[in-house]
Short mmCIF file of C-alpha atoms in Angstrom, two decimals:
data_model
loop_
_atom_site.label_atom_id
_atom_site.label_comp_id
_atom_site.label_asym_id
_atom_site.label_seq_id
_atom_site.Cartn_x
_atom_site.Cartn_y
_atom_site.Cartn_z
CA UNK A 1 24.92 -233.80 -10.40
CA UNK A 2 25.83 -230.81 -8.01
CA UNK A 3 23.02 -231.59 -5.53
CA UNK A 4 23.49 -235.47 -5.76
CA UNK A 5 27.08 -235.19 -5.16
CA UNK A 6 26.52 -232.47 -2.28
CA UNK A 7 24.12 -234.93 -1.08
CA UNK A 8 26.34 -237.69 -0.23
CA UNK A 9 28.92 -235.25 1.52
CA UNK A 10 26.05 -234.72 3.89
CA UNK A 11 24.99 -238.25 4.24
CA UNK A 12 29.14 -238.97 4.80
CA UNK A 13 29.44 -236.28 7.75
CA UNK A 14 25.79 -237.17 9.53
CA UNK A 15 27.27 -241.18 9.44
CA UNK A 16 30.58 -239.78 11.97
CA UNK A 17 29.89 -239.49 15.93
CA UNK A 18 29.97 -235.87 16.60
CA UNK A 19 32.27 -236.48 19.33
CA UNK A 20 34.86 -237.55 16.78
CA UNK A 21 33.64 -234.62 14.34
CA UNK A 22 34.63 -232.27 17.37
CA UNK A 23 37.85 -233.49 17.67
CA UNK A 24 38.65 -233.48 13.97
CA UNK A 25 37.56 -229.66 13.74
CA UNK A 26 39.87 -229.21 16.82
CA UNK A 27 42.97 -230.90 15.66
CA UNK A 28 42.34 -228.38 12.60
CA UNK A 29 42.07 -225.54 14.20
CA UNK A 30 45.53 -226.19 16.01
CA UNK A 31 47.22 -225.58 12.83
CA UNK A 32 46.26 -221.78 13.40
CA UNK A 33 48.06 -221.90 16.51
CA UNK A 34 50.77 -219.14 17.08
CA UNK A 35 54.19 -220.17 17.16
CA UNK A 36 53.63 -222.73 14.13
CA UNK A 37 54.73 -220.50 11.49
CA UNK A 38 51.88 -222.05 9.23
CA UNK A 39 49.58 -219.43 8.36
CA UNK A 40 52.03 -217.19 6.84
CA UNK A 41 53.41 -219.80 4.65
CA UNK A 42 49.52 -220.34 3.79
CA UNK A 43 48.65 -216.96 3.01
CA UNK A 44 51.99 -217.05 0.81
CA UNK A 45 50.88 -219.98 -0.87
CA UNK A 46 47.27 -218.39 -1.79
CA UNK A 47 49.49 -214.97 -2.88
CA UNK A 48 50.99 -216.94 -5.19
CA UNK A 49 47.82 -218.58 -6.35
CA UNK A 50 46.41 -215.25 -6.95
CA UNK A 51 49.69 -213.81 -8.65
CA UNK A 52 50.36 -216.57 -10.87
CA UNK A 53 46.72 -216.46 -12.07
CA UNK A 54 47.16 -212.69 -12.66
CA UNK A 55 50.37 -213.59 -14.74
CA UNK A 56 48.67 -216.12 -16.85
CA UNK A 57 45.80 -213.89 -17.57
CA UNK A 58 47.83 -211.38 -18.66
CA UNK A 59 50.16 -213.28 -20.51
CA UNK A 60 47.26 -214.62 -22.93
CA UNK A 61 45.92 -211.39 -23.38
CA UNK A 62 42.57 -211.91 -20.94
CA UNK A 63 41.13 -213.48 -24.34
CA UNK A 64 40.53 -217.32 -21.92
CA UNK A 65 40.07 -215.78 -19.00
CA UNK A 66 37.12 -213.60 -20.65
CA UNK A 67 35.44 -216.97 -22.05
CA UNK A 68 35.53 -218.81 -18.96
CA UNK A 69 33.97 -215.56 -16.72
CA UNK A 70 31.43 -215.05 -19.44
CA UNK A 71 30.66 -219.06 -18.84
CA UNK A 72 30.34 -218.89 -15.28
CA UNK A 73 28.71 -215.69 -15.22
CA UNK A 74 26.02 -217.38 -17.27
CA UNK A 75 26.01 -221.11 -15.46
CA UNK A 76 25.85 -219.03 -12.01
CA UNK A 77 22.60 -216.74 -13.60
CA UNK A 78 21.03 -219.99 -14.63
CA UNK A 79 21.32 -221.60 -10.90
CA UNK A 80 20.44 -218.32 -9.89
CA UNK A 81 16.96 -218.56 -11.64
CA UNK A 82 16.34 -221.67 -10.47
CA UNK A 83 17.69 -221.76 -6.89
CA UNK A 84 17.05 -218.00 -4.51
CA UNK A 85 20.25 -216.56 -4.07
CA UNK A 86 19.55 -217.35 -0.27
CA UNK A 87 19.81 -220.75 -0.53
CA UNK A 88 21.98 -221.07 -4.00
CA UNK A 89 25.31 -218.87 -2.49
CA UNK A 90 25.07 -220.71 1.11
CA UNK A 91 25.15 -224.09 -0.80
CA UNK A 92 28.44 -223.31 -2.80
CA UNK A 93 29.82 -221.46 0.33
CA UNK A 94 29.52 -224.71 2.69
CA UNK A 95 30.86 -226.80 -0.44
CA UNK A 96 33.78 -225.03 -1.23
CA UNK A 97 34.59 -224.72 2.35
CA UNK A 98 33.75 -228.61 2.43
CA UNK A 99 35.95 -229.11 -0.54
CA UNK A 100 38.51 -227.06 1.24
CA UNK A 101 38.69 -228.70 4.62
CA UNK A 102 38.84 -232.46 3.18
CA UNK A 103 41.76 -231.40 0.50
CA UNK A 104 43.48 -230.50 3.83
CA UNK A 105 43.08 -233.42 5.57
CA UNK A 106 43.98 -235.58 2.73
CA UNK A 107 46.97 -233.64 2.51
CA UNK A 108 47.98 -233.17 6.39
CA UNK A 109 47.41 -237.08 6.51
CA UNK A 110 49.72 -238.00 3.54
CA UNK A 111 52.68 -236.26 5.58
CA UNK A 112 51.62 -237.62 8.45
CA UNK A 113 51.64 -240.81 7.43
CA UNK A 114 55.34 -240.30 6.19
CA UNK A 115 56.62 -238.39 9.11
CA UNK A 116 54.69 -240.07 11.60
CA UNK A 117 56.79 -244.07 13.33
CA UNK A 118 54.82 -247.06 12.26
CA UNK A 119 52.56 -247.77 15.37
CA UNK A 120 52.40 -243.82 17.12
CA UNK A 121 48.93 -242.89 17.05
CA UNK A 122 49.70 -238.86 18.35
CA UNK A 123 48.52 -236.91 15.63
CA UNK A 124 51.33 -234.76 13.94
CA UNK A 125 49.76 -231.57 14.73
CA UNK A 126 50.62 -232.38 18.47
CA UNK A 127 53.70 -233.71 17.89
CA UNK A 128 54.49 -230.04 16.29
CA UNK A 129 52.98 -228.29 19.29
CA UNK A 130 55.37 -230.43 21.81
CA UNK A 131 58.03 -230.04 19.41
CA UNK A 132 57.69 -226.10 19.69
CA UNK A 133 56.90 -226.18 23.26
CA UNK A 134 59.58 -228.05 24.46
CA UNK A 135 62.51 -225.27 22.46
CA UNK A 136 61.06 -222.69 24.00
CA UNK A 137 61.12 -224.64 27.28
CA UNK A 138 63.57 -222.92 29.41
CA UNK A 139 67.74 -223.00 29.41
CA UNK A 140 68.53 -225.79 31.92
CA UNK A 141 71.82 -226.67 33.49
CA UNK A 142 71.72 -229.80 35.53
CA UNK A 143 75.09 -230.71 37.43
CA UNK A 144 75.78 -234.23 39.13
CA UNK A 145 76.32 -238.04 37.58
CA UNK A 146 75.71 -241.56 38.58
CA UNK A 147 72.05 -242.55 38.32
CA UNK A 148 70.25 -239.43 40.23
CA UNK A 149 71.39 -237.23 37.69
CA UNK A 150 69.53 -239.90 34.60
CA UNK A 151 66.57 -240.06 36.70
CA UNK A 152 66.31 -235.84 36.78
CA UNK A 153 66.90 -235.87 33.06
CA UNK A 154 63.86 -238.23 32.59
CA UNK A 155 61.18 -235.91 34.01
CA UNK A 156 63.09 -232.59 32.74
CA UNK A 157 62.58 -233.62 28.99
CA UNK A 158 58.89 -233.30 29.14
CA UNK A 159 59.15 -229.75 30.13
CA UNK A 160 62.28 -228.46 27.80
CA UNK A 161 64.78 -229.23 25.24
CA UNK A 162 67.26 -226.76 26.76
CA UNK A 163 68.85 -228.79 28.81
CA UNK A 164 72.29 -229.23 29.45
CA UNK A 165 73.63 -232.25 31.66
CA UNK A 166 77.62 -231.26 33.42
CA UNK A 167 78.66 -234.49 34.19
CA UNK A 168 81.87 -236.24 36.84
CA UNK A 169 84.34 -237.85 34.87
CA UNK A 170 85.91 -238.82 38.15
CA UNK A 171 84.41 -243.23 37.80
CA UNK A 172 86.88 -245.49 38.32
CA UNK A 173 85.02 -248.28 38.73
CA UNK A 174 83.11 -251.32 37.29
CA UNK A 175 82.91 -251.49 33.31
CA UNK A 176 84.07 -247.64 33.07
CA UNK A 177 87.26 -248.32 35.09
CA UNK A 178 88.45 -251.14 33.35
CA UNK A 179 88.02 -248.92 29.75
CA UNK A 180 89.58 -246.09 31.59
CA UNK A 181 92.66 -248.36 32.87
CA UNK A 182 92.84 -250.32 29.20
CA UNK A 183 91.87 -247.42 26.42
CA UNK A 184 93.39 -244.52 28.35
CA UNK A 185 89.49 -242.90 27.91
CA UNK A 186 87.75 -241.11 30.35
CA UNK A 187 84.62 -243.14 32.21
CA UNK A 188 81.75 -243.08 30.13
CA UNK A 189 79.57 -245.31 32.67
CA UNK A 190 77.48 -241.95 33.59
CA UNK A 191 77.63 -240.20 30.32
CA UNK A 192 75.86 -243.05 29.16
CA UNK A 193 73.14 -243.01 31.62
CA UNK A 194 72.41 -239.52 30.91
CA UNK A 195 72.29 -239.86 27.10
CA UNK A 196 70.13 -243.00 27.34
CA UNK A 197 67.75 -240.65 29.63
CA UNK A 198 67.47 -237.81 26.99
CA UNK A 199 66.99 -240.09 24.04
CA UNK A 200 63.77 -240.28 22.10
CA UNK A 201 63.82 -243.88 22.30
CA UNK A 202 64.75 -244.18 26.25
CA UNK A 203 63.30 -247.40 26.67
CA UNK A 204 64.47 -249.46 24.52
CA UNK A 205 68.20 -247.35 24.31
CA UNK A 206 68.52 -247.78 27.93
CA UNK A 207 68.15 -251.39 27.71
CA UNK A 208 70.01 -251.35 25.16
CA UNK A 209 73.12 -249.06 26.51
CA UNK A 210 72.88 -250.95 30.28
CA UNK A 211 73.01 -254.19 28.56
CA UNK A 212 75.93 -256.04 30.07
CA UNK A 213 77.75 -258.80 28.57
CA UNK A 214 78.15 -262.17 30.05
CA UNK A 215 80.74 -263.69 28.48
CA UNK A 216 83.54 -263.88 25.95
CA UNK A 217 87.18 -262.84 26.63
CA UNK A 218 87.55 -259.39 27.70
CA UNK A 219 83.69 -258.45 27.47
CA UNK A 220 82.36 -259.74 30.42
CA UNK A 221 81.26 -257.04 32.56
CA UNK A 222 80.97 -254.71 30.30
CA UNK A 223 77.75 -252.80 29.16
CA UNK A 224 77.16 -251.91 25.41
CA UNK A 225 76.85 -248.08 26.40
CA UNK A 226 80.18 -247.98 27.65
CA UNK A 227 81.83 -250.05 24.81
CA UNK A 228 79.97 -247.87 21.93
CA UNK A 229 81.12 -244.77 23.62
CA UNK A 230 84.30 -245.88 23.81
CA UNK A 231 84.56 -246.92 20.20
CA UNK A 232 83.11 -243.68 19.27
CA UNK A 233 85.74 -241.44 21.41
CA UNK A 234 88.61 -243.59 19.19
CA UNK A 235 86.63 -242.22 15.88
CA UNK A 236 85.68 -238.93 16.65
CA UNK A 237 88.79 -237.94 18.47
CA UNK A 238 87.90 -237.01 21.92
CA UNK A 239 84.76 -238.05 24.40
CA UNK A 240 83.24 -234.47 23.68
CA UNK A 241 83.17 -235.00 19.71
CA UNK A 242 81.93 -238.38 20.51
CA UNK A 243 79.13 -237.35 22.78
CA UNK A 244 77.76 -234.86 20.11
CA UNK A 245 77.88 -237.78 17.36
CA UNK A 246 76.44 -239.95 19.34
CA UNK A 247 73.76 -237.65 20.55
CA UNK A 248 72.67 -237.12 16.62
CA UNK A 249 72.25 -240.75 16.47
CA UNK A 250 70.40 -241.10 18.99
CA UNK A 251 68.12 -238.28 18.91
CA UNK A 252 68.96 -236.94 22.17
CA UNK A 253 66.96 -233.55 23.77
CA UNK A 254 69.57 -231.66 25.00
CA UNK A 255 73.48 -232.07 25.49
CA UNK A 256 75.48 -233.93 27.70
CA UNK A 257 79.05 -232.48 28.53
CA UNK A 258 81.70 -234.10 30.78
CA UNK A 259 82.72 -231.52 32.97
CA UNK A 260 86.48 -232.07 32.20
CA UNK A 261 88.50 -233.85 29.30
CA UNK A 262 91.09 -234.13 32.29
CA UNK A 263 91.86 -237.56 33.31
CA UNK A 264 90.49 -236.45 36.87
CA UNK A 265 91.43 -238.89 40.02
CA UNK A 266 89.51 -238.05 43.62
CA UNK A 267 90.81 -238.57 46.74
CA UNK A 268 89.57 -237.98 49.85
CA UNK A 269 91.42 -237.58 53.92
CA UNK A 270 89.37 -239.29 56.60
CA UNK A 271 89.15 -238.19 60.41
CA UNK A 272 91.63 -241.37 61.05
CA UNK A 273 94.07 -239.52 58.76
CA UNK A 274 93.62 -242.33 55.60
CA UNK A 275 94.03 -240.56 52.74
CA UNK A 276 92.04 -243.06 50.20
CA UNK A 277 92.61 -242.33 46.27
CA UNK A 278 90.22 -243.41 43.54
CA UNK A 279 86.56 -242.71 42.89
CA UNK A 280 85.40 -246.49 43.97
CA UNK A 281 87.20 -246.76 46.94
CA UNK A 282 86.31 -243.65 48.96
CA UNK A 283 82.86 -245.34 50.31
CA UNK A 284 84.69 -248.26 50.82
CA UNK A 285 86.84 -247.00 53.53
CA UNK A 286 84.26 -246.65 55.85
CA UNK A 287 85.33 -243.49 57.41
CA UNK A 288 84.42 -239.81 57.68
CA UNK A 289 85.59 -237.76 55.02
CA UNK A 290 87.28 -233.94 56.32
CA UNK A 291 88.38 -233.07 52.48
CA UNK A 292 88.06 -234.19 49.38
CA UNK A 293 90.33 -233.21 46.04
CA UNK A 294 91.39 -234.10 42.49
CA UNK A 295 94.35 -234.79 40.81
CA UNK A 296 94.67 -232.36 38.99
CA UNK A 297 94.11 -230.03 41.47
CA UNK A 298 92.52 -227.60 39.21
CA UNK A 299 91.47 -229.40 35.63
CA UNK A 300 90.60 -226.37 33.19
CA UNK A 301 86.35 -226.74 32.82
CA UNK A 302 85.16 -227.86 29.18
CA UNK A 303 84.52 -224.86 27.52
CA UNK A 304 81.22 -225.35 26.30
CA UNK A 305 80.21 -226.43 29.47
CA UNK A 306 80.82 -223.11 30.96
CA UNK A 307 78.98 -221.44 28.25
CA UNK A 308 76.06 -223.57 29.18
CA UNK A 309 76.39 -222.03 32.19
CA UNK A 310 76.60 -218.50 31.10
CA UNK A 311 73.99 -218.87 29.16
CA UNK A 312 71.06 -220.73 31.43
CA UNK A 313 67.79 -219.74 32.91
CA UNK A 314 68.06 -222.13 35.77
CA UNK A 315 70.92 -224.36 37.31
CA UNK A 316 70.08 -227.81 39.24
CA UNK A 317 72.64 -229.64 41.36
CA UNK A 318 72.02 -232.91 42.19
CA UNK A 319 70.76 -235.59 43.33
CA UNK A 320 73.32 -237.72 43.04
CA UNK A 321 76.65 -239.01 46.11
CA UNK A 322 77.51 -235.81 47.81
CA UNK A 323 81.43 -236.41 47.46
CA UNK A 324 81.67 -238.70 44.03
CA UNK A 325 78.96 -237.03 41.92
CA UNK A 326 78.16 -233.89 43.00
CA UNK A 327 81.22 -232.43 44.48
CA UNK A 328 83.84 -234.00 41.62
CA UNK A 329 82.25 -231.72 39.11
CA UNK A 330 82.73 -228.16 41.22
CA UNK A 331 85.91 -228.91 42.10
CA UNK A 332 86.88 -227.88 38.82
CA UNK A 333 87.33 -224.31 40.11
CA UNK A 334 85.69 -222.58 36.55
CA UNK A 335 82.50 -224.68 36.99
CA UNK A 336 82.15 -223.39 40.70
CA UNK A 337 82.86 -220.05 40.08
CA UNK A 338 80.81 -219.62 36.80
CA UNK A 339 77.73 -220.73 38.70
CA UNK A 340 78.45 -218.55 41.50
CA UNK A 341 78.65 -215.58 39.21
CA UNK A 342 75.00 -216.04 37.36
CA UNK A 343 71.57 -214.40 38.82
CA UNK A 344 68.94 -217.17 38.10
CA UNK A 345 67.04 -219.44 40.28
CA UNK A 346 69.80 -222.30 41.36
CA UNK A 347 68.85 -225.22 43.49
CA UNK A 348 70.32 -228.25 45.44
CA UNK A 349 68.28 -231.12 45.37
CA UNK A 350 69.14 -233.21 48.46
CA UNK A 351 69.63 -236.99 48.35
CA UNK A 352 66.49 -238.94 50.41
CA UNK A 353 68.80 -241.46 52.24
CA UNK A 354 72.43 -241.06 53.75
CA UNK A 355 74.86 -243.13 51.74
CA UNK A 356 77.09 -245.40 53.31
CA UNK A 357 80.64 -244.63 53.42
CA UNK A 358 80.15 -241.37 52.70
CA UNK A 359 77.14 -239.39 54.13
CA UNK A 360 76.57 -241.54 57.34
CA UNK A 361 74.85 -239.61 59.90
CA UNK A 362 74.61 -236.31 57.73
CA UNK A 363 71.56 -234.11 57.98
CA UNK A 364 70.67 -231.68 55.15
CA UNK A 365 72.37 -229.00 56.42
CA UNK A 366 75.77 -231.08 56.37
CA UNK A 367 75.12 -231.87 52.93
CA UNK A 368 75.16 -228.33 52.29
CA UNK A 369 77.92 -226.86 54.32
CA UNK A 370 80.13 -229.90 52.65
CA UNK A 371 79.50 -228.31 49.32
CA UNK A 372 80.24 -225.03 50.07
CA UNK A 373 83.17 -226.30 51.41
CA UNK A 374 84.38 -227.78 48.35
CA UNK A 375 83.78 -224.62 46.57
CA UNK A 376 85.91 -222.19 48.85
CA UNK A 377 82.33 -220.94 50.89
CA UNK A 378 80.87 -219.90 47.47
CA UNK A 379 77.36 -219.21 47.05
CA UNK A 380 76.15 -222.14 44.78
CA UNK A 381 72.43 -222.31 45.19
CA UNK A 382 69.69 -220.43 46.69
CA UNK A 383 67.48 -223.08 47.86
CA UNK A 384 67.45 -226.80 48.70
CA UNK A 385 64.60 -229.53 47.60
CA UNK A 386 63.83 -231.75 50.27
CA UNK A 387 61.68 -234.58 50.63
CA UNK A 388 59.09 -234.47 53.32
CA UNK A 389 57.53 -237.86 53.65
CA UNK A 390 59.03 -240.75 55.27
CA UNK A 391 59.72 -243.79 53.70
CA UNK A 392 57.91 -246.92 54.14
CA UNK A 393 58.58 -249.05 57.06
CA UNK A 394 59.89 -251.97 54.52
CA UNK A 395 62.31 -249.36 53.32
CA UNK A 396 63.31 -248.17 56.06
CA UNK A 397 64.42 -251.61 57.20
CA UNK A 398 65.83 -252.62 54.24
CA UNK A 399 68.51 -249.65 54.55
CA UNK A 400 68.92 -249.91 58.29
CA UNK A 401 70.46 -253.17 57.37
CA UNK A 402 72.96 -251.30 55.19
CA UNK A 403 73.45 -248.16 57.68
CA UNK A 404 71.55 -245.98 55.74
CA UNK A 405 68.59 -243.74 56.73
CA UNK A 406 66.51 -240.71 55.49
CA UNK A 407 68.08 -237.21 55.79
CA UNK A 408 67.15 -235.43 58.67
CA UNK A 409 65.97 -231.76 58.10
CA UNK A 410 67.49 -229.37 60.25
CA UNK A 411 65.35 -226.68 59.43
CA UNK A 412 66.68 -224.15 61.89
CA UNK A 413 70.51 -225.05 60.44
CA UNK A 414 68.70 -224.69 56.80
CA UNK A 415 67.77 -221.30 57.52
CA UNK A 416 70.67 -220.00 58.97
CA UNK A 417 72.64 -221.15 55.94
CA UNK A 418 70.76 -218.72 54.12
CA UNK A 419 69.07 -221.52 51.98
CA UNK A 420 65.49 -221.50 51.42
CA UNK A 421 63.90 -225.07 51.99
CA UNK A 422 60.98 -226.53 48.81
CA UNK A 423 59.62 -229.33 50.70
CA UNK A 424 57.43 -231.53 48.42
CA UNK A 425 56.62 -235.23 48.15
CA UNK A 426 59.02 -236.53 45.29
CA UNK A 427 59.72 -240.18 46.04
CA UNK A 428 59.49 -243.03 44.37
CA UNK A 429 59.43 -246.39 46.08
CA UNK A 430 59.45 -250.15 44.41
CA UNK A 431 57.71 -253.45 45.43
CA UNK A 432 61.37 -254.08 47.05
CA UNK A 433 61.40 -250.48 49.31
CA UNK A 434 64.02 -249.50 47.01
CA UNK A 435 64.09 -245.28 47.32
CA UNK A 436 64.56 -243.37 44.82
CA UNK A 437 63.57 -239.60 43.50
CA UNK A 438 60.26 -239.98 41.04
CA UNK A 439 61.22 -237.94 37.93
CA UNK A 440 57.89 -236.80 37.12
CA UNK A 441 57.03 -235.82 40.40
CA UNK A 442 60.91 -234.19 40.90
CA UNK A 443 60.59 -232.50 37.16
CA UNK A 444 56.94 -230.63 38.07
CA UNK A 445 57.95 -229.45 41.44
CA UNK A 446 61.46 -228.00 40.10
CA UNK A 447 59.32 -226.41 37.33
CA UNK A 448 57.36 -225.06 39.71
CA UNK A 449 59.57 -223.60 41.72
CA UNK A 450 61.61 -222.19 38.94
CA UNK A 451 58.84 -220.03 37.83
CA UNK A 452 58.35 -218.55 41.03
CA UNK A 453 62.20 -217.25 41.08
CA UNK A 454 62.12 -216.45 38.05
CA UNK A 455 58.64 -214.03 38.12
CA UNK A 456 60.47 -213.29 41.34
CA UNK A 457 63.55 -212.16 39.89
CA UNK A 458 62.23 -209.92 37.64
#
């Protein structure tokens, strides 16, 4: 009976591709991986084994226990005359360790079958592995809005579930400024972007959150995101109590803070002497901007957003519109000065192409020099992300026709800014010439970088 059912065990492994017998003896072997915390909850599990067996045998006086020795002792002498102890104690080795391995399985697949979305074919073992990886990935602080800042957040998500996304509360236009005029909330137009990025889901959320109704008194123009964050804000309280609801919902990796629960208004003084108020209208003035401000002068920061801060391995600004992403967010004096005070790798990741209206003609130096201008000549970042390839010719038409062109590098201006200059090829281009930063490409090379600083730094 033994050998006939040890047989067919045989017959059922020889009948499986070793490739796929490789892989299968692989994927097992992950589950010893370190980090896991499996194998001491196994070698608990056999401890107990062993201790409740010891209990038992005690407990019934040995009397059993002494029977069912005495039986194997005697079934094991009578294989033992038959079979050579060479080949008898090799044969219940490999089928105990057979009998082992496929109890696993069995098991391992029952949760995974539970645990595991209808359709995903990663095995659960990996999905552990990622899981583990990616919160012990490092503390990331990423400060900007609009859609530069979503587009980082999609590539930085591979790499760790640290992060933390700062984000302007300074929109005033579109869907977000017509909530902000109407519910007295603050814009949740990029918040929204950012937490569709993080999601689990992204796909499907972001169509879902940039959905945009077409009709129907008082919802045309707006997009779901903004109305369910909205709603949300009314329940919860406040758009920080909000954001953290909404970001158990929606499985989010990470945190998204506004940077401010102040109702924050920009404005901006041109070289004519305009001074134009309100988010939206600053690149429509068509002028040169010499300052740029808030009312209130000086919100107070969110708190936990400092703490993010405080408490980060690395610190990204950018990309994102120099003066109505980037620069809203450090004019709230305790964000600026909190990142000035920290000693990790910080970097500025410069925009491709000028932006109409409010970076015409600027080169990457003038990018920078207008951000430490905003923050009282403090010392922000250490180095600057450029982009070192130029732009197809269709592109580059394409945004000629809208005054826009690529940044120039002025390396020598660079330098003596006392920024260090990561060139690298991060750009993303559509069938249209529509530029934009590629978030896998933008996510590896900050990654990169970082761990140079950091080895560096210590």
């Amino acid at each position: 009976m033994f050998s006939g059912f040890f047989k067919r065990v045989i017959n059922s492994l020889q009948l499986q591709s070793h490739g796929r017998t490789s892989h299968r003896i692989h994927q097992w072997f992950k589950w010893l991986s370190p980090g896991l915390v499996v194998k001491r909850w196994l070698l608990i599990s056999v401890g107990g084994v062993v201790l409740a067996s010891l209990g038992l045998a005690i407990w019934v006086k040995l009397t059993p226990i002494f029977w069912i020795l005495e039986f194997l002792t005697g079934l094991l002498a009578f294989f033992a005359d038959i079979f050579p102890n060479y080949i008898s104690g090799p044969l219940l080795l490999l089928s105990g360790v057979l009998l082992l391995l496929w109890g696993q399985y069995r098991t391992v697949g029952s949760i995974t079958e539970v645990l595991r979305p209808e359709g995903e074919e990663e095995e659960l073992i990996d999905v552990l592995l990622a899981h583990r990886r990616l919160y012990r990935g490092p503390k990331i602080v990423v400060i900007g809005g609009g859609t530069g800042l979503s587009t980082l957040l999609r590539g930085l998500k591979t790499y760790s579930a640290n992060i933390t996304a700062v984000v302007t509360v300074a929109d005033d236009g579109g869907s977000s400024g017509r909530l902000r005029e109407e519910f007295g909330v603050l814009p949740p137009g990029d918040i929204r972007n950012c937490l569709a990025a993080l999601a689990d889901e992204e796909r499907l959320l972001t169509e879902l959150f940039q959905y945009r109704f077409r009709a129907g008194d008082g919802l045309t123009g707006h997009s779901f995101g903004n109305l369910f964050l909205t709603a949300m804000t009314d329940i919860a309280g406040d758009l920080e109590q909000a954001i953290a609801a909404s970001s158990k919902v929606l499985a989010v990796k990470g945190q998204v803070l506004p940077a401010t629960l102040s109702d924050v208004r920009l404005w901006a003084e041109l070289t004519d002497g305009r001074r134009i108020e309100g988010e939206s209208n600053i690149p429509k003035a068509e002028g040169k901007i010499v300052k740029i401000g808030c009312i209130p002068e000086n919100p107070p920061a969110l708190p936990a957003a400092i703490k993010a801060i405080e408490e980060a391995d690395y610190i990204i600004i950018g990309p994102g519109s120099l003066y109505t992403s980037l620069i809203p967010n450090l004019l709230v004096r305790e964000i600026a000065d909190a990142i000035a005070a920290t000693d990790i790798p910080r970097i500025y990741i410069c925009n491709i192409m000028t932006q109409p209206g409010e970076t015409d003609g600027y080169s990457v130096s003038d990018h920078i020099q207008a951000i430490d201008k905003a923050c009282d000549n403090k010392r922000l970042f250490d180095a600057v992300l450029v982009h070192k390839k130029i732009p197809s010719a269709q592109a580059l038409i394409r945004y000629a026709q809208q005054n826009a062109h690529p940044v120039f590098l002025d390396r020598e201006a660079v330098i003596r800014l006392g920024r260090r200059i990561i060139p690298a090829n991060i750009l993303f281009e559509d069938e249209n010439g529509a530029v934009r930063h590629d978030p896998q490409k933008l996510a590896k090379v900050l990654l990169k970088w970082y761990s140079g600083a950091h080895h560096n730094k210590k």
